[in-house]
Structure formats: structure tokens, C-alpha cells
Coordinates of N, CA and C in Angstrom, one line a residue:
V15 N 68.8 68.4 -1.4 CA 68.4 68.2 -0.1 C 69.5 67.3 0.7
R16 N 69.9 66.3 0.0 CA 70.9 65.4 0.6 C 72.2 66.2 1.0
D17 N 72.7 67.1 0.1 CA 73.9 67.9 0.3 C 73.7 68.8 1.5
C18 N 72.5 69.5 1.6 CA 72.1 70.4 2.7 C 72.2 69.7 4.0
I19 N 71.6 68.5 4.0 CA 71.6 67.7 5.4 C 73.0 67.3 5.7
Q20 N 73.7 66.8 4.8 CA 75.1 66.4 5.0 C 76.0 67.6 5.5
K21 N 75.9 68.7 4.9 CA 76.8 69.9 5.3 C 76.4 70.3 6.7
T22 N 75.1 70.3 7.0 CA 74.6 70.8 8.3 C 75.1 69.8 9.4
L23 N 74.9 68.5 9.1 CA 75.3 67.5 10.1 C 76.7 67.5 10.4
T24 N 77.5 67.6 9.3 CA 79.0 67.6 9.4 C 79.5 68.8 10.3
E25 N 79.0 69.9 9.9 CA 79.4 71.2 10.6 C 79.0 71.1 12.0
W26 N 77.8 70.6 12.3 CA 77.2 70.5 13.7 C 78.0 69.6 14.5
S27 N 78.4 68.4 13.9 CA 79.0 67.4 14.7 C 80.5 67.8 15.0
S28 N 81.1 68.6 14.2 CA 82.4 69.0 14.3 C 82.6 69.9 15.5
K29 N 81.5 70.6 15.9 CA 81.6 71.6 16.9 C 81.2 71.1 18.3
I30 N 80.9 69.8 18.5 CA 80.5 69.2 19.7 C 81.5 68.1 20.1
S31 N 81.7 67.9 21.4 CA 82.6 66.8 21.8 C 81.9 65.5 21.6
Q32 N 82.8 64.5 21.7 CA 82.2 63.1 21.6 C 81.2 62.7 22.6
D33 N 81.4 63.2 23.9 CA 80.5 62.9 24.9 C 79.1 63.6 24.6
Q34 N 79.2 64.9 24.3 CA 78.0 65.6 23.8 C 77.2 64.9 22.7
N35 N 78.0 64.4 21.8 CA 77.5 63.8 20.6 C 76.6 62.6 21.0
Q36 N 77.1 61.8 21.9 CA 76.3 60.6 22.2 C 75.1 60.9 23.0
E37 N 75.2 62.0 23.9 CA 74.1 62.4 24.7 C 73.0 63.1 23.8
T38 N 73.4 64.0 23.0 CA 72.5 64.8 22.2 C 71.8 64.0 21.2
L39 N 72.3 62.8 20.8 CA 71.7 62.0 19.8 C 70.4 61.3 20.2
E40 N 70.0 61.5 21.5 CA 68.7 61.0 22.0 C 67.6 61.8 21.3
V41 N 68.0 63.1 20.9 CA 67.0 64.0 20.3 C 67.4 64.3 18.9
L42 N 68.7 64.4 18.5 CA 69.1 64.8 17.2 C 68.6 66.2 16.8
E43 N 68.9 67.2 17.5 CA 68.5 68.6 17.1 C 69.8 69.2 16.7
C44 N 70.0 69.3 15.4 CA 71.2 69.8 14.7 C 70.9 71.1 14.0
S45 N 71.5 72.1 14.3 CA 71.3 73.4 13.6 C 72.6 74.2 13.5
V46 N 72.8 74.9 12.4 CA 73.9 75.8 12.3 C 73.3 77.2 12.3
A47 N 73.4 78.0 13.4 CA 72.7 79.2 13.6 C 73.0 80.2 12.5
Q48 N 74.2 80.3 12.0 CA 74.4 81.4 10.9 C 73.8 81.0 9.6
A49 N 73.4 79.8 9.5 CA 72.8 79.3 8.2 C 71.4 79.8 8.0
I50 N 70.7 80.2 9.0 CA 69.4 80.6 8.9 C 69.3 82.1 9.2
E51 N 68.7 82.9 8.3 CA 68.6 84.3 8.4 C 67.2 84.6 9.0
K52 N 67.1 85.1 10.3 CA 65.8 85.5 10.8 C 65.3 86.8 10.1
I53 N 64.0 86.9 10.0 CA 63.4 88.0 9.3 C 63.3 89.2 10.2
N54 N 63.7 90.3 9.8 CA 63.5 91.6 10.5 C 62.0 91.9 10.6
P55 N 61.5 92.1 11.8 CA 60.0 92.5 12.0 C 59.6 93.7 11.2
E56 N 60.5 94.6 11.0 CA 60.2 95.8 10.2 C 60.0 95.5 8.7
E57 N 60.5 94.4 8.3 CA 60.5 94.0 6.9 C 59.4 93.0 6.6
R58 N 58.8 92.5 7.7 CA 57.9 91.4 7.5 C 56.8 91.6 6.5
D59 N 56.1 92.8 6.5 CA 55.0 93.1 5.5 C 55.5 93.1 4.1
E60 N 56.8 93.2 3.9 CA 57.3 93.3 2.5 C 57.6 91.9 2.0
L61 N 57.6 90.9 2.8 CA 58.0 89.5 2.5 C 56.9 88.6 2.5
K62 N 57.0 87.6 1.6 CA 56.1 86.4 1.6 C 56.8 85.2 2.1
V63 N 56.4 84.5 3.1 CA 57.1 83.3 3.6 C 56.1 82.1 3.3
S64 N 56.7 81.3 2.4 CA 55.9 80.1 1.9 C 56.7 78.9 2.2
A65 N 55.9 77.8 2.3 CA 56.6 76.5 2.6 C 55.9 75.3 1.9
K66 N 56.6 74.3 1.7 CA 56.1 73.1 1.1 C 56.5 72.0 2.1
L67 N 55.4 71.2 2.7 CA 55.8 70.3 3.7 C 55.6 68.9 3.2
F68 N 56.7 68.1 3.2 CA 56.6 66.7 2.8 C 56.5 65.8 4.0
I69 N 55.5 65.1 4.2 CA 55.4 64.2 5.3 C 56.0 62.8 4.9
V70 N 57.0 62.4 5.6 CA 57.7 61.2 5.2 C 57.4 60.0 6.0
G71 N 57.5 60.0 7.3 CA 57.2 58.8 8.1 C 56.5 59.1 9.4
S72 N 55.6 60.1 9.3 CA 54.8 60.4 10.5 C 53.4 60.6 10.1
N73 N 52.6 61.1 11.1 CA 51.2 61.3 10.9 C 50.9 62.8 10.9
S74 N 49.6 63.1 10.7 CA 49.1 64.5 10.6 C 49.5 65.4 11.8
S75 N 49.7 64.8 13.0 CA 49.9 65.6 14.1 C 51.3 66.3 14.2
S76 N 52.1 65.9 13.2 CA 53.5 66.5 13.1 C 53.5 67.8 12.3
I77 N 52.4 68.1 11.7 CA 52.2 69.2 10.9 C 52.5 70.6 11.7
R78 N 51.8 70.5 13.0 CA 51.9 71.7 13.9 C 53.5 71.9 14.2
D79 N 54.1 70.7 14.5 CA 55.5 70.8 14.9 C 56.3 71.5 13.8
A80 N 56.1 71.1 12.5 CA 56.9 71.6 11.4 C 56.5 73.1 11.3
V81 N 55.3 73.5 11.4 CA 55.0 75.0 11.2 C 55.6 75.8 12.4
D82 N 55.5 75.2 13.5 CA 56.1 75.9 14.7 C 57.6 76.1 14.6
L83 N 58.3 75.0 14.1 CA 59.7 75.1 14.1 C 60.2 76.1 12.9
A84 N 59.4 76.1 11.8 CA 59.7 77.0 10.7 C 59.5 78.5 11.2
C85 N 58.4 78.8 11.9 CA 58.2 80.0 12.5 C 59.3 80.5 13.4
S86 N 59.7 79.6 14.3 CA 60.7 79.9 15.2 C 62.0 80.1 14.6
A87 N 62.4 79.3 13.6 CA 63.7 79.4 12.9 C 63.8 80.8 12.2
L88 N 62.6 81.2 11.6 CA 62.7 82.4 10.8 C 62.3 83.7 11.6
G89 N 61.9 83.5 12.8 CA 61.5 84.6 13.6 C 60.2 85.3 13.2
V90 N 59.2 84.5 12.8 CA 57.9 85.0 12.4 C 56.8 84.3 13.2
S91 N 55.7 84.9 13.3 CA 54.6 84.4 14.0 C 53.6 83.5 13.1
Q92 N 53.8 83.7 11.8 CA 52.9 83.2 10.8 C 53.5 82.9 9.6
L93 N 53.1 81.8 8.8 CA 53.5 81.6 7.5 C 52.5 82.0 6.5
D94 N 52.9 82.6 5.4 CA 51.9 83.1 4.4 C 51.2 82.0 3.7
S95 N 51.9 80.9 3.4 CA 51.3 79.8 2.7 C 52.0 78.5 3.0
V96 N 51.3 77.4 3.1 CA 51.8 76.2 3.2 C 51.2 75.1 2.3
I97 N 52.0 74.4 1.5 CA 51.5 73.4 0.6 C 51.8 72.0 1.2
I98 N 50.9 71.1 1.3 CA 51.1 69.9 2.0 C 51.3 68.7 1.0
V99 N 52.2 67.9 1.2 CA 52.4 66.6 0.5 C 52.3 65.4 1.5
P100 N 51.2 64.8 1.6 CA 51.0 63.6 2.4 C 52.0 62.5 2.1
P101 N 52.2 61.6 3.0 CA 53.1 60.4 2.7 C 52.5 59.6 1.6
P102 N 53.3 59.0 0.8 CA 52.9 58.2 -0.4 C 51.9 57.1 0.1
V103 N 50.9 56.8 -0.7 CA 49.9 55.8 -0.4 C 50.6 54.4 -0.8
E104 N 50.1 53.3 -0.2 CA 50.6 52.0 -0.5 C 50.4 51.7 -1.9
D105 N 51.3 50.8 -2.4 CA 51.1 50.3 -3.8 C 49.8 49.7 -4.0
G106 N 49.1 50.1 -5.1 CA 47.9 49.5 -5.5 C 46.7 50.2 -4.9
T107 N 47.1 51.3 -4.1 CA 46.0 52.1 -3.4 C 46.0 53.5 -4.1
N108 N 44.8 54.1 -4.4 CA 44.7 55.3 -5.0 C 44.5 56.4 -3.8
L109 N 45.1 57.6 -4.1 CA 44.9 58.7 -3.1 C 43.5 59.0 -3.0
S110 N 42.9 59.2 -1.8 CA 41.5 59.4 -1.6 C 41.3 60.6 -0.7
L111 N 40.1 61.1 -0.7 CA 39.7 62.2 0.2 C 39.9 61.8 1.7
E112 N 39.5 60.5 2.0 CA 39.6 60.0 3.4 C 41.1 60.1 3.8
Y113 N 42.0 59.8 2.9 CA 43.4 59.8 3.2 C 43.9 61.2 3.6
L114 N 43.4 62.2 2.7 CA 43.8 63.6 2.9 C 43.2 64.2 4.1
Q115 N 42.0 63.9 4.5 CA 41.3 64.6 5.5 C 42.0 64.9 6.8
P116 N 42.6 64.0 7.5 CA 43.3 64.3 8.7 C 44.4 65.3 8.5
Y117 N 45.1 65.3 7.4 CA 46.2 66.2 7.2 C 45.6 67.6 6.9
W118 N 44.5 67.6 6.2 CA 43.8 69.0 5.9 C 43.2 69.6 7.1
K119 N 42.6 68.7 8.0 CA 42.1 69.2 9.2 C 43.1 69.9 10.1
E120 N 44.3 69.3 10.2 CA 45.4 69.9 11.0 C 45.8 71.2 10.4
L121 N 45.8 71.3 9.1 CA 46.2 72.6 8.4 C 45.1 73.6 8.8
E122 N 43.8 73.2 8.7 CA 42.7 74.2 8.9 C 42.8 74.7 10.4
N123 N 43.2 73.9 11.3 CA 43.4 74.3 12.7 C 44.4 75.4 12.8
L124 N 45.5 75.2 12.0 CA 46.6 76.2 12.1 C 46.2 77.5 11.4
V125 N 45.3 77.4 10.3 CA 44.8 78.6 9.8 C 43.9 79.4 10.8
Q126 N 43.0 78.6 11.4 CA 42.1 79.2 12.4 C 42.9 79.8 13.6
N127 N 44.0 79.2 13.9 CA 44.9 79.7 15.0 C 45.9 80.8 14.5
K128 N 45.7 81.2 13.3 CA 46.5 82.3 12.7 C 48.0 82.0 12.6
K129 N 48.3 80.7 12.4 CA 49.7 80.3 12.2 C 50.1 80.2 10.7
I130 N 49.0 80.0 9.9 CA 49.1 80.0 8.4 C 48.0 80.9 7.9
V131 N 48.4 81.6 6.8 CA 47.3 82.4 6.1 C 46.5 81.6 5.0
A132 N 47.3 80.9 4.1 CA 46.6 80.1 3.1 C 47.3 78.7 2.9
I133 N 46.5 77.8 2.6 CA 47.0 76.4 2.5 C 46.7 75.8 1.1
G134 N 47.5 75.0 0.6 CA 47.4 74.4 -0.7 C 47.7 72.9 -0.7
T135 N 47.6 72.3 -1.9 CA 47.7 70.9 -2.1 C 48.8 70.7 -3.3
S136 N 49.1 69.4 -3.5 CA 50.0 69.1 -4.6 C 49.6 67.8 -5.3
D137 N 49.5 67.9 -6.6 CA 49.3 66.8 -7.5 C 48.0 66.1 -7.3
L138 N 46.9 67.0 -7.0 CA 45.5 66.5 -7.0 C 44.9 66.6 -8.4
D139 N 44.2 65.6 -8.9 CA 43.5 65.7 -10.2 C 42.2 66.5 -9.9
K140 N 41.4 66.7 -11.0 CA 40.3 67.5 -10.8 C 39.2 66.9 -9.8
T141 N 39.0 65.6 -10.0 CA 38.0 64.9 -9.1 C 38.4 65.1 -7.7
L142 N 39.6 64.8 -7.3 CA 40.0 64.8 -5.9 C 40.1 66.2 -5.4
L143 N 40.6 67.2 -6.2 CA 40.6 68.5 -5.8 C 39.2 69.1 -5.5
E144 N 38.2 68.7 -6.3 CA 36.8 69.1 -6.2 C 36.2 68.5 -4.9
Q145 N 36.5 67.2 -4.6 CA 36.0 66.6 -3.4 C 36.6 67.3 -2.2
L146 N 37.9 67.6 -2.2 CA 38.5 68.3 -1.1 C 37.9 69.7 -0.9
Y147 N 37.7 70.4 -2.0 CA 37.1 71.8 -2.0 C 35.7 71.8 -1.4
L148 N 34.9 70.8 -1.8 CA 33.5 70.7 -1.3 C 33.5 70.3 0.1
W149 N 34.4 69.5 0.6 CA 34.4 69.0 2.0 C 35.0 70.0 3.0
A150 N 36.1 70.7 2.5 CA 36.9 71.5 3.4 C 36.2 72.8 4.0
Q151 N 36.5 73.1 5.2 CA 36.0 74.4 5.7 C 36.9 75.5 5.3
V152 N 38.3 75.3 5.3 CA 39.2 76.2 4.7 C 39.6 75.7 3.3
K153 N 39.1 76.4 2.3 CA 39.4 75.9 0.9 C 40.8 76.0 0.5
P154 N 41.3 75.1 -0.3 CA 42.6 75.2 -0.9 C 42.8 76.4 -1.8
S155 N 43.9 77.1 -1.5 CA 44.1 78.3 -2.4 C 44.9 78.0 -3.6
S156 N 45.6 76.8 -3.6 CA 46.5 76.5 -4.7 C 46.6 74.9 -4.8
N157 N 47.0 74.5 -6.0 CA 47.3 73.1 -6.3 C 48.5 73.0 -7.2
Q158 N 49.5 72.3 -6.7 CA 50.7 72.2 -7.6 C 50.5 70.9 -8.6
V159 N 51.0 71.1 -9.7 CA 51.0 70.1 -10.7 C 52.4 69.8 -11.1
N160 N 52.7 68.5 -11.2 CA 54.1 68.1 -11.6 C 54.3 68.2 -13.1
L161 N 55.3 68.9 -13.5 CA 55.6 69.1 -14.9 C 56.0 67.8 -15.5
A162 N 56.5 66.8 -14.8 CA 56.9 65.5 -15.4 C 55.6 64.7 -15.8
S163 N 54.5 65.0 -15.1 CA 53.3 64.2 -15.4 C 52.4 64.8 -16.5
C164 N 52.6 66.1 -16.7 CA 51.8 66.7 -17.8 C 52.5 68.0 -18.3
C165 N 52.6 68.1 -19.6 CA 53.2 69.2 -20.2 C 52.2 70.4 -20.3
V166 N 50.9 70.0 -20.4 CA 49.8 71.0 -20.5 C 48.9 70.6 -19.3
M167 N 48.4 71.7 -18.7 CA 47.4 71.5 -17.6 C 46.1 70.9 -18.2
P168 N 45.6 69.9 -17.5 CA 44.4 69.2 -18.0 C 43.2 70.3 -18.0
P169 N 42.4 70.3 -19.1 CA 41.4 71.4 -19.2 C 40.4 71.3 -18.1
D170 N 40.0 70.1 -17.7 CA 39.0 70.0 -16.6 C 39.5 70.6 -15.3
L171 N 40.8 70.3 -15.0 CA 41.4 70.9 -13.8 C 41.5 72.5 -13.9
T172 N 41.9 72.9 -15.0 CA 42.1 74.3 -15.2 C 40.7 75.1 -15.1
A173 N 39.7 74.5 -15.7 CA 38.4 75.1 -15.6 C 37.8 75.2 -14.2
F174 N 38.1 74.1 -13.4 CA 37.6 74.0 -12.0 C 38.3 75.0 -11.1
A175 N 39.6 75.1 -11.3 CA 40.5 75.9 -10.6 C 40.1 77.4 -10.8
K176 N 39.8 77.7 -12.1 CA 39.4 79.1 -12.4 C 38.1 79.4 -11.7
E177 N 37.2 78.5 -11.8 CA 35.8 78.7 -11.3 C 35.9 78.9 -9.7
C178 N 36.8 78.2 -9.0 CA 36.8 78.3 -7.6 C 38.0 79.1 -7.1
D179 N 38.7 79.8 -8.0 CA 39.7 80.8 -7.6 C 40.8 80.0 -6.9
I180 N 41.2 78.9 -7.5 CA 42.3 78.1 -7.0 C 43.5 78.3 -7.9
Q181 N 44.7 78.8 -7.4 CA 45.8 79.0 -8.2 C 46.5 77.7 -8.6
L182 N 46.8 77.5 -9.8 CA 47.5 76.2 -10.3 C 48.9 76.6 -10.5
L183 N 49.8 75.9 -9.8 CA 51.2 76.1 -9.9 C 51.9 74.9 -10.5
T184 N 53.2 75.0 -10.9 CA 53.9 73.8 -11.3 C 55.1 73.5 -10.5
H185 N 55.5 72.3 -10.5 CA 56.7 71.9 -9.7 C 57.4 70.7 -10.4
N186 N 58.6 70.5 -10.0 CA 59.3 69.3 -10.6 C 60.0 68.5 -9.5
D187 N 59.4 68.5 -8.3 CA 59.9 67.7 -7.2 C 59.7 66.2 -7.5
P188 N 60.6 65.3 -7.1 CA 60.4 63.9 -7.3 C 59.3 63.4 -6.3
K189 N 58.8 62.2 -6.6 CA 57.7 61.7 -5.7 C 58.1 61.5 -4.3
E190 N 59.5 61.2 -4.1 CA 60.0 61.0 -2.8 C 61.2 61.9 -2.7
L191 N 61.1 63.0 -2.0 CA 62.2 64.0 -1.9 C 63.3 63.5 -1.0
L192 N 62.8 62.8 0.1 CA 63.9 62.3 1.1 C 63.4 60.9 1.5
C193 N 64.1 59.9 1.1 CA 63.7 58.6 1.5 C 64.5 58.2 2.7
E194 N 64.0 57.1 3.4 CA 64.6 56.7 4.7 C 66.1 56.2 4.5
A195 N 66.3 55.5 3.4 CA 67.6 54.9 3.2 C 68.6 56.0 2.9
S196 N 68.2 57.1 2.1 CA 69.1 58.2 1.8 C 69.5 59.0 3.0
F197 N 68.4 59.2 3.9 CA 68.7 60.0 5.1 C 69.6 59.2 6.0
Q198 N 69.5 57.9 6.1 CA 70.3 57.1 7.0 C 71.8 57.1 6.5
E199 N 71.9 57.1 5.2 CA 73.2 57.1 4.5 C 74.0 58.4 4.8
V200 N 73.2 59.5 4.7 CA 73.8 60.8 5.0 C 74.3 60.9 6.5
L201 N 73.4 60.4 7.4 CA 73.7 60.4 8.8 C 74.9 59.6 9.2
Q202 N 75.1 58.4 8.5 CA 76.3 57.6 8.7 C 77.6 58.3 8.3
E203 N 77.5 59.0 7.1 CA 78.6 59.7 6.6 C 79.0 60.9 7.4
S204 N 78.1 61.5 8.1 CA 78.2 62.8 8.7 C 78.6 62.8 10.2
I205 N 78.1 61.8 10.9 CA 78.3 61.8 12.3 C 79.0 60.5 12.8
Q206 N 80.0 60.6 13.6 CA 80.7 59.4 14.0 C 79.8 58.6 15.1
N207 N 80.0 57.3 15.0 CA 79.4 56.4 16.1 C 77.9 56.6 16.2
V208 N 77.2 56.9 15.1 CA 75.8 57.0 15.2 C 75.2 55.8 14.5
K209 N 74.2 55.2 15.2 CA 73.5 54.0 14.6 C 72.4 54.5 13.6
A210 N 72.9 54.8 12.4 CA 72.0 55.4 11.4 C 70.8 54.7 11.1
N211 N 70.9 53.4 11.2 CA 69.7 52.5 10.8 C 68.5 52.7 11.8
K212 N 68.8 53.3 12.9 CA 67.8 53.5 14.0 C 67.0 54.7 13.7
W213 N 67.5 55.6 12.9 CA 66.8 56.9 12.7 C 65.9 56.9 11.5
I214 N 64.7 57.5 11.7 CA 63.7 57.6 10.6 C 63.4 59.1 10.4
P215 N 63.4 59.6 9.2 CA 62.9 61.0 8.9 C 61.4 61.1 9.1
L216 N 60.9 62.1 9.7 CA 59.5 62.2 9.9 C 58.8 63.1 8.9
W217 N 59.5 64.3 8.6 CA 59.0 65.3 7.7 C 60.2 66.2 7.2
L218 N 59.9 66.7 6.1 CA 60.9 67.8 5.6 C 60.1 69.0 5.1
L219 N 60.5 70.2 5.5 CA 59.8 71.4 5.2 C 60.8 72.2 4.4
R220 N 60.4 72.6 3.2 CA 61.2 73.5 2.4 C 60.5 74.9 2.4
Y221 N 61.3 76.0 2.8 CA 60.7 77.3 3.0 C 61.4 78.2 2.0
S222 N 60.7 79.3 1.7 CA 61.3 80.3 0.8 C 60.8 81.7 1.3
V223 N 61.6 82.6 1.4 CA 61.2 84.0 1.8 C 61.4 84.9 0.6
I224 N 60.2 85.5 0.1 CA 60.2 86.2 -1.2 C 59.9 87.6 -1.0
V225 N 60.6 88.6 -1.6 CA 60.3 90.0 -1.6 C 59.2 90.3 -2.6
K226 N 58.0 90.6 -2.0 CA 56.8 90.8 -2.7 C 56.9 91.7 -3.9
S227 N 57.5 92.9 -3.7 CA 57.5 93.9 -4.7 C 58.3 93.5 -5.9
R228 N 59.3 92.7 -5.7 CA 60.3 92.5 -6.8 C 60.3 91.0 -7.2
G229 N 59.5 90.1 -6.4 CA 59.4 88.7 -6.8 C 60.7 88.0 -6.8
I230 N 61.6 88.4 -6.0 CA 62.9 87.6 -5.8 C 63.0 86.9 -4.5
I231 N 63.7 85.8 -4.5 CA 63.9 85.0 -3.3 C 65.0 85.6 -2.4
K232 N 64.6 86.0 -1.3 CA 65.6 86.5 -0.3 C 66.4 85.5 0.4
S233 N 65.7 84.4 0.8 CA 66.3 83.2 1.4 C 65.5 81.9 1.2
K234 N 66.1 80.8 1.4 CA 65.4 79.5 1.3 C 66.2 78.5 2.0
G235 N 65.5 77.5 2.4 CA 66.2 76.4 3.1 C 65.3 75.2 3.4
Y236 N 65.9 74.3 4.2 CA 65.1 73.0 4.6 C 65.1 72.9 6.1
I237 N 64.1 72.3 6.7 CA 64.1 71.9 8.1 C 63.6 70.5 8.1
V238 N 64.3 69.7 8.7 CA 64.0 68.2 8.8 C 63.9 67.7 10.2
Q239 N 62.9 66.8 10.4 CA 62.7 66.2 11.7 C 62.8 64.7 11.6
A240 N 63.6 64.1 12.5 CA 63.8 62.6 12.5 C 63.6 62.1 13.9
K241 N 63.3 60.9 14.0 CA 63.2 60.2 15.4 C 64.0 58.9 15.4
R242 N 64.5 58.5 16.6 CA 65.2 57.2 16.7 C 64.4 56.2 17.3
N243 N 64.3 55.0 16.6 CA 63.5 53.9 17.1 C 64.2 53.3 18.4
A244 N 63.4 53.0 19.3 CA 64.0 52.4 20.6 C 64.4 51.0 20.4
S245 N 63.8 50.4 19.4 CA 64.1 48.9 19.3 C 65.5 48.7 18.6

């Protein structure tokens, strides 16, 4: 992730003048057009577009921004699946249904508005997954389990997922895919005269475009949104 951000920022900043650099940094919208392959509408039915959304320093309202930006970048009107990773809970606090609810409600709205087909979760144990399933209007279609935390799927989680038709997937993402300090360090290295410590990453979305019939990845990438503190 760090390398992708650094290469994009370096290439972007090299193509703009110093004056533009200072002015544009009020927003920090950096993209390299040739790096993103838009999907041909004629091929859309043959492809599955999935995303995993890591909320870093923002609230549930930014989920819509992330999905809209992903759809726009890829040239599609809808994502086939989105897995949500809420921001880490404070030390000494356990992840709870109440903590998840605002994020899940935002995803449900996007399903109802036909921006997403299926929504899933990450690293929920059987108890919390069951609580979410019973409460949610749009049920989770999948739950990712970190390979580092368990070599074998917990039997109670497996049984519940099978009973409720929830797909259990594995992943090896770190708990914090993009921390504030790492993002600021990349920013400092990539763009001249930027006050990196003012910038905070809000969310990171990782997308993949898969050819359904062959199960191969056609393209993949990251979209990141950050904001600058006024203080």
C-alpha cells in the first residue's frame, strides 16, 4: 500500500507546477489516469467487482464517498461486493454490535440504492456475527477470518455460517493497513513543500476486478481519501 501511494503521489506531483501544487493541496486529489483501467460496459456481466473498505480516521458517512469514487474510477454503476473494516476500537474496549451498527446501516442504504449487491464483514466471532445477522435488514453475505488469528476455522463460527448461508473467507491483512504516521511519511517523501503532519487518511479502499468464468484477477488497486486539518 505504501509503495502504491508513494508512486502515485510522486508521478502526480511531477506533472504539476509548483503554483498548482500549493493550490491543489487544499483538496489533495491525486490520480494517475493511465493507472486505472475502466471496465468496458460490454464486459461488465462477465466480471465481478469486489472491494474491501478500511475506515481509518473518519465516520460511517464516508462509506458512500468511497463507493461512489470506486464506481467512478472503474466506470461502473454498482459494486458486486463490499467488505467493511471499521476503525479499530480503543484499547480495553471490545468490538460491539452498537459500534458496528452505523457502518452497517450506511452499507444497507447503498444496497437499497443499488450501489452494492452484497455486503460482508471482517474478523467477527460467532457471537458478534450472530448479533449482526439477527439485527441487520440486509444480512451479511460473508465474513473474513484472519489466518494469523486462527489456523482452523472455529467450529461454532463454521456451523453458524453454514446455517445462515454466510460465506467464510480468509485474509492476512494487518490490523492497521495504513496508519496516520506511515501516510504522512509517504506524503513528505513524495510532494515538495507539503505540511504532511496536517494530513489525516480517512479511508482506504482496495478493489479487485475478477473474470467470473476463469476466476482470475483482471485488475486491482487502491483508492485513498485524506483530509487536511485546518489547525
